[in-house]
Short mmCIF file of C-alpha atoms and ligand atoms in Angstrom, two decimals:
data_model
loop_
_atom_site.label_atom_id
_atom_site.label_comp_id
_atom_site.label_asym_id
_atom_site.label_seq_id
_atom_site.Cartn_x
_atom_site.Cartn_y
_atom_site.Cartn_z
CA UNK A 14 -15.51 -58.98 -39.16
CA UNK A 15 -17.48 -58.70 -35.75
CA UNK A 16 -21.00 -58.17 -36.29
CA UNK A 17 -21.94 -54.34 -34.80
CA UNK A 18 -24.35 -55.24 -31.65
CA UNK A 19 -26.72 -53.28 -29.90
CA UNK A 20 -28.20 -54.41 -26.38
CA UNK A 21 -30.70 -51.89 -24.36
CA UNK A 22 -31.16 -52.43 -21.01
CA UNK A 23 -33.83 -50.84 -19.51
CA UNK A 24 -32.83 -51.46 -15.70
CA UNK A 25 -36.18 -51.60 -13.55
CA UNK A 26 -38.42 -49.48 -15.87
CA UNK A 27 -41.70 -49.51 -17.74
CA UNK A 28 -44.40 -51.16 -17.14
CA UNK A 29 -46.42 -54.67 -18.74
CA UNK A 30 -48.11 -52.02 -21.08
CA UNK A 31 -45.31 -49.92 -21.91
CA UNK A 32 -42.84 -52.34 -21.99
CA UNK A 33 -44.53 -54.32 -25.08
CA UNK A 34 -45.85 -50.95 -26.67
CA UNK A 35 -41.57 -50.11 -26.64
CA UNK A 36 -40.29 -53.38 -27.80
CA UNK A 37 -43.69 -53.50 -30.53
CA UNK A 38 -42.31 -49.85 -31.18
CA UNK A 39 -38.94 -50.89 -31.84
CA UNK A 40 -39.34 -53.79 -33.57
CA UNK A 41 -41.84 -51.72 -35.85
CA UNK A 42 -38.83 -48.92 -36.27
CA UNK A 43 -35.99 -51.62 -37.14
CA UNK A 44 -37.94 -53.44 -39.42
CA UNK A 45 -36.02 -52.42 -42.66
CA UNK A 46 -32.73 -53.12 -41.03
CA UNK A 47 -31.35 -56.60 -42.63
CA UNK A 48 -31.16 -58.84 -39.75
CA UNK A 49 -27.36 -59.73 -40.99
CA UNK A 50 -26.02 -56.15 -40.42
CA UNK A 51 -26.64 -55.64 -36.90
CA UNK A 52 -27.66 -57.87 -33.78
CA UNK A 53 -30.19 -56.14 -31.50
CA UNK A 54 -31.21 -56.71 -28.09
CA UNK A 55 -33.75 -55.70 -25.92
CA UNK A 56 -32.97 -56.53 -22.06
CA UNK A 57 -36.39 -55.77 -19.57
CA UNK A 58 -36.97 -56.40 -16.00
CA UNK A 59 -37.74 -60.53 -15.11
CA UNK A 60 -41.51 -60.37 -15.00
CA UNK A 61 -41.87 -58.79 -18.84
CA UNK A 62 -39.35 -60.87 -20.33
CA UNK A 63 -42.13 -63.47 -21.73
CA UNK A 64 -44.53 -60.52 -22.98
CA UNK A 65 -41.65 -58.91 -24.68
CA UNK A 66 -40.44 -62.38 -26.32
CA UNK A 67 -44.02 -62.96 -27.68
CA UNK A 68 -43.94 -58.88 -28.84
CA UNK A 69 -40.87 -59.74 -30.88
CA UNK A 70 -41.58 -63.03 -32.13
CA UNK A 71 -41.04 -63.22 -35.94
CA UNK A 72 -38.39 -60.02 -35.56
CA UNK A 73 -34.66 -60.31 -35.42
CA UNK A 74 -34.99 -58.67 -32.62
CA UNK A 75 -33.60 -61.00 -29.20
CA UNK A 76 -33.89 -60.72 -25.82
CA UNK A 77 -31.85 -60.98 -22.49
CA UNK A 78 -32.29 -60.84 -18.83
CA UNK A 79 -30.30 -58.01 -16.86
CA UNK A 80 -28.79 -60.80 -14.75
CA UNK A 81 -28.50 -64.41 -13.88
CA UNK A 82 -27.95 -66.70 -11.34
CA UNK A 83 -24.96 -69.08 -11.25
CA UNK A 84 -26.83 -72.67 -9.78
CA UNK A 85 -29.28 -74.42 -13.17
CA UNK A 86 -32.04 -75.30 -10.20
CA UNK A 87 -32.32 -75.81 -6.44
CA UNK A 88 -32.93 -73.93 -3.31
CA UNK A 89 -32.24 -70.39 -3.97
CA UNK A 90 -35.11 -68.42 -2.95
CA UNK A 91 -35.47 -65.64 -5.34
CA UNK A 92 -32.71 -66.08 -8.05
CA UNK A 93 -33.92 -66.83 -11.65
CA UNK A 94 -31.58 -69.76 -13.48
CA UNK A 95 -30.26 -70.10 -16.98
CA UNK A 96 -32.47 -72.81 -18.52
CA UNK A 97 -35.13 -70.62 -16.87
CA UNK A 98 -34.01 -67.72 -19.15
CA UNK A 99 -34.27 -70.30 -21.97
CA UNK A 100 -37.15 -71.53 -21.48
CA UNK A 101 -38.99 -68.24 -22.06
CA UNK A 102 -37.11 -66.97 -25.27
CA UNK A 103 -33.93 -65.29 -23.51
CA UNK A 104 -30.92 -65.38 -25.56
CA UNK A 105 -28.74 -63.17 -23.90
CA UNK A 106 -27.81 -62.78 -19.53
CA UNK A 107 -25.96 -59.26 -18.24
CA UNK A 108 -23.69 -60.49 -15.95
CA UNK A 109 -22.04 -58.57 -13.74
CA UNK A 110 -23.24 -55.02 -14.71
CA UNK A 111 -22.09 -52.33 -12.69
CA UNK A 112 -25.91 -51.67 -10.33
CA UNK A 113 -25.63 -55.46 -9.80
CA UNK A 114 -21.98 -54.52 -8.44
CA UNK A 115 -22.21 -51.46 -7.12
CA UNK A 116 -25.68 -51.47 -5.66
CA UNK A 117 -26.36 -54.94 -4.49
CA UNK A 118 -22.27 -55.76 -3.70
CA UNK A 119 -21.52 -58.74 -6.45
CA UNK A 120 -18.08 -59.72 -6.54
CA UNK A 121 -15.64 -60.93 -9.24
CA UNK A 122 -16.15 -64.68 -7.76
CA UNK A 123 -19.85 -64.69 -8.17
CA UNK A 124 -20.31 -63.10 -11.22
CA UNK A 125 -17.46 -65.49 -12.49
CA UNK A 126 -19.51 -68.27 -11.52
CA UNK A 127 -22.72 -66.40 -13.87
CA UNK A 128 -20.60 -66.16 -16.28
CA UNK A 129 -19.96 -69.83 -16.36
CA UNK A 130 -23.61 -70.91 -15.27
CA UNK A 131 -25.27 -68.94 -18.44
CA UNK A 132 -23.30 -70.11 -20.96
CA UNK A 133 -23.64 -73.56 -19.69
CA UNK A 134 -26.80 -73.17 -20.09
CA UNK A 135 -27.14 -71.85 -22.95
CA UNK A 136 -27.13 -68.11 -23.04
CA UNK A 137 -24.63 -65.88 -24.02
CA UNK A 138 -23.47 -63.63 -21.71
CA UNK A 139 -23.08 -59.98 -21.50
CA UNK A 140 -19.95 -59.54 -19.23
CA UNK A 141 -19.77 -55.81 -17.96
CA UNK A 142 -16.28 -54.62 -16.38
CA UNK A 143 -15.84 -50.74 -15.75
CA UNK A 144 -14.06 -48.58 -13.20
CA UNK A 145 -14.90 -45.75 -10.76
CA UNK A 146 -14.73 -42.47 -11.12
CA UNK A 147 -11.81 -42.59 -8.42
CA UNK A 148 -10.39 -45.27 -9.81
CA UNK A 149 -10.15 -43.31 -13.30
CA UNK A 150 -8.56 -40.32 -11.53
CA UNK A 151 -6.18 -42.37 -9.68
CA UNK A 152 -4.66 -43.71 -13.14
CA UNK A 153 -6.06 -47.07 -11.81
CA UNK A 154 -8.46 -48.19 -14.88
CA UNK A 155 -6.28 -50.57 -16.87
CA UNK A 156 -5.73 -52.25 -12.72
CA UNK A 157 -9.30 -52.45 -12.68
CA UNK A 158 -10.60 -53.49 -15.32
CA UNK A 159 -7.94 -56.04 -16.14
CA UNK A 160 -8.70 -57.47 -12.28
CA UNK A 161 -12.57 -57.80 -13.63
CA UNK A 162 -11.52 -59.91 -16.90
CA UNK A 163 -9.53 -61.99 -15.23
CA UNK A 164 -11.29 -63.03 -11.93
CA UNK A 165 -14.70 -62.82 -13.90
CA UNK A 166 -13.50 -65.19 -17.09
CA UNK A 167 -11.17 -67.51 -13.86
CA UNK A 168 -11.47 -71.14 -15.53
CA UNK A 169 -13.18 -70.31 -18.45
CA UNK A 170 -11.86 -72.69 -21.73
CA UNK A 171 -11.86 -70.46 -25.13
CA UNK A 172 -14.81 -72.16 -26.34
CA UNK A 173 -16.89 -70.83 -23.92
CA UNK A 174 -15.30 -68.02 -23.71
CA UNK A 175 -15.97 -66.96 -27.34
CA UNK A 176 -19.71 -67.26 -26.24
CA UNK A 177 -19.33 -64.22 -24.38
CA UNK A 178 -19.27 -60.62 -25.09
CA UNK A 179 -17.70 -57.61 -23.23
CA UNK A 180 -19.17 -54.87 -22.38
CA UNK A 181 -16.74 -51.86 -21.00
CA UNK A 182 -19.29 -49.37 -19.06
CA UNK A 183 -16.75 -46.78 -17.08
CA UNK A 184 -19.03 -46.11 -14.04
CA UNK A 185 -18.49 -42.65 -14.03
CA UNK A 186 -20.53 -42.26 -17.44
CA UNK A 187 -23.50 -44.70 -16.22
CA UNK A 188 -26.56 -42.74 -16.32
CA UNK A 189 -24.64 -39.18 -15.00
CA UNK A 190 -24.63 -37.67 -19.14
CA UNK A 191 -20.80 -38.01 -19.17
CA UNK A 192 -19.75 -40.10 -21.87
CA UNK A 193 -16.17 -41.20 -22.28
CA UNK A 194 -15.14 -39.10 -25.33
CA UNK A 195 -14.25 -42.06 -28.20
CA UNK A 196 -10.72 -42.27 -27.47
CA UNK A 197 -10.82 -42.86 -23.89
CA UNK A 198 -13.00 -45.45 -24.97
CA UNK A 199 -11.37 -46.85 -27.54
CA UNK A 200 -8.12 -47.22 -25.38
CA UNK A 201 -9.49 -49.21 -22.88
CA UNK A 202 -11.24 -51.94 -25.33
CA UNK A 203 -7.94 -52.13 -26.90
CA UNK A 204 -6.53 -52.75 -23.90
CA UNK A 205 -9.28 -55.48 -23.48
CA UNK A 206 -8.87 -56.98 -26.46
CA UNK A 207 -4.64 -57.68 -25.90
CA UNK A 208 -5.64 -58.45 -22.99
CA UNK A 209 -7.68 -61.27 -23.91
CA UNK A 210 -5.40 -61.80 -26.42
CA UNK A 211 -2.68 -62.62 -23.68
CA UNK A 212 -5.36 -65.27 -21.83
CA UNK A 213 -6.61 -66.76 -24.87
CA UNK A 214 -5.03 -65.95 -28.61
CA UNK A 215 -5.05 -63.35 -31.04
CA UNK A 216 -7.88 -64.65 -33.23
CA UNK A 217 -10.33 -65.22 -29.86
CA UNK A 218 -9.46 -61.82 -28.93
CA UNK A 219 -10.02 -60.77 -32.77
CA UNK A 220 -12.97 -62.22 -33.07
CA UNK A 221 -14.73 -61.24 -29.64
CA UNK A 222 -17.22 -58.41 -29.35
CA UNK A 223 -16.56 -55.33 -26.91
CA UNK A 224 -19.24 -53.35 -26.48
CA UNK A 225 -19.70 -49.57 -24.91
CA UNK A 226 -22.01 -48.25 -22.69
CA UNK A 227 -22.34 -45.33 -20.35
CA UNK A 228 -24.92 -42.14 -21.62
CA UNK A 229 -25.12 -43.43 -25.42
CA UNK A 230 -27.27 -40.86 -26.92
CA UNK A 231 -28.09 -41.04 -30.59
CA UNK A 232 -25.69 -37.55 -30.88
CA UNK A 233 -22.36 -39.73 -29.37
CA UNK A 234 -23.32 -42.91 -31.07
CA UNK A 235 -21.42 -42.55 -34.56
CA UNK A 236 -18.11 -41.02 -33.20
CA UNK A 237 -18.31 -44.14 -30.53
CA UNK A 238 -18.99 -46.90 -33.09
CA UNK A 239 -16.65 -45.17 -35.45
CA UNK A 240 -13.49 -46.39 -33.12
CA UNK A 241 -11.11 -49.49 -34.40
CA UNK A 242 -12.60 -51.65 -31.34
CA UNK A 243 -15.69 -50.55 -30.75
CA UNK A 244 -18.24 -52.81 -31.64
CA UNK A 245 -21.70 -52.10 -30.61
CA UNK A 246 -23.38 -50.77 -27.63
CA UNK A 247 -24.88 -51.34 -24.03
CA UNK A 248 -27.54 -48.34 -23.84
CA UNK A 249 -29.83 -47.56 -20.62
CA UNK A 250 -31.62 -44.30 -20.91
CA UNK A 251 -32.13 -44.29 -24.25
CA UNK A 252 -33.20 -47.21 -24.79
CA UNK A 253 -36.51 -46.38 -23.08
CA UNK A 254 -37.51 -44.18 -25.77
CA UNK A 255 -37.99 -46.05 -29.44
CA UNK A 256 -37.13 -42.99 -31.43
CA UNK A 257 -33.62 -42.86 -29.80
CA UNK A 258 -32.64 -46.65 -28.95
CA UNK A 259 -33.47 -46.65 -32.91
CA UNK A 260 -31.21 -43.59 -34.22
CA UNK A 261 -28.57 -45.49 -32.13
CA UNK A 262 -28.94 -48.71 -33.93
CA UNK A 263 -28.82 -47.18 -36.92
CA UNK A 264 -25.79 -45.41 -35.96
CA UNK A 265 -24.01 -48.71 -35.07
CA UNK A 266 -25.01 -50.44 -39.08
P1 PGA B 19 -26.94 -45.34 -19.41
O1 PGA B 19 -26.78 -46.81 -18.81
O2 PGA B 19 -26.95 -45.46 -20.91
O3 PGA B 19 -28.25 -44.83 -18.86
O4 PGA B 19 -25.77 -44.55 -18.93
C1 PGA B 19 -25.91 -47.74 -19.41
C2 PGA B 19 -25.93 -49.05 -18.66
O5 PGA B 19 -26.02 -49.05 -17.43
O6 PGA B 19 -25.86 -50.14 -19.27
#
């Protein structure tokens, strides 16, 4: 049984004050939610990441940094490492999500090599593959995505592997209000999944959680989690507001 998981990434939003008010609000809101039914993660920019550890201490409630880089230390002006992320209470790196490729122009190589870096160190990473709106209409989805798995899990033994999960975020529905409707969804993390099952084996794949994300709303949350491999949820948006990113948990118990 994969455990449901829940991960909101609030992208660069809020504030120091706001930021622990949310996460104070949320852990507040989840509190009667057994810690064994449903993983939940909070993701906020760099800076807040300690405040919003030290808001959440004593809650099942983790935390993870909306990207990593691929070197442990050195001379890279600007990039945050893995035992960095550790260090401060992290337990979970996005890697790969589609602003970081879109926006700022990762590739498959580099976010590969994050990939690698974070669980070496430690974290467990939150690999996001998705395709373009273009892409979609060209038929070209299943090319895409399958390119993304590949080049971005290159080298990768199972064990480490099995540290990671997958989040499928069609770029289209990122932040725009269109959702993939559940069965659009549902056939491209089943496509994931024998996918994976083809690199790895059929219990890795099996046992390996795919996530959704893309305008999660508390209304579309049910039908999403209700689908066969569906099994938790990458939210933006929403998971700025407690009242919402907290229907959708409860959506995905
Ligand atoms: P959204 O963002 O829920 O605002 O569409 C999802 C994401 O980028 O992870």
């Amino acid at each position: 049984m994969r455990k449901p998981f829940v991960a909101g990434n609030w992208k660069m939003n809020t504030d120091i004050h706001s930021g622990v008010e949310l996460a104070r609000s949320i852990a507040a809101g989840s509190s009667d939610i057994a810690c064994h039914s449903v993983d939940v993660a909070v993701i906020p920019p760099f800076v807040y990441i300690p405040a919003v550890v030290q808001a959440l201490s004593s809650t099942c409630v983790a935390v993870g940094a909306q990207d990593v880089y691929c070197e442990q230390k050195g001379a890279f002006t600007g990039e945050i490492s893995p035992p960095m992320l550790k260090d401060v209470g992290c337990h979970y790196a996005l890697c790969g999500h589609s602003e970081r490729r879109h926006v700022i122009g990762e590739k498959d190589g580099l976010i590969n090599k994050k990939v690698a870096a974070a669980v070496s160190g430690g974290l467990l990473p939150i690999f996001c593959v998705g395709e373009l709106l273009e892409e979609r209409q060209a038929s070209q989805t299943e090319k895409v995505v399958s390119r993304q798995i590949k080049k971005g899990l290159a080298n990768l033994a199972a064990e480490k592997v099995s540290a990671v999960t997958v989040a499928y975020e069609p770029v289209w529905a990122i932040g725009t209000g269109l959702t993939a409707t559940p069965q659009q969804a549902q056939e491209v993390h089943s496509f994931i999944r024998d996918l994976l099952a083809k690199m790895y084996d059929r219990r890795l794949a099996d046992d390996i959680r795919i996530l959704y994300g893309g305008s999660v709303k508390p209304d579309n949350a049910a039908e999403l989690m209700a689908q066969n491999d569906i099994d938790g949820l990458l939210v933006g948006g929403a998971s700025l507001k407690a009242d919402d990113f907290l229907a959708i948990i409860r959506a995905a118990v």
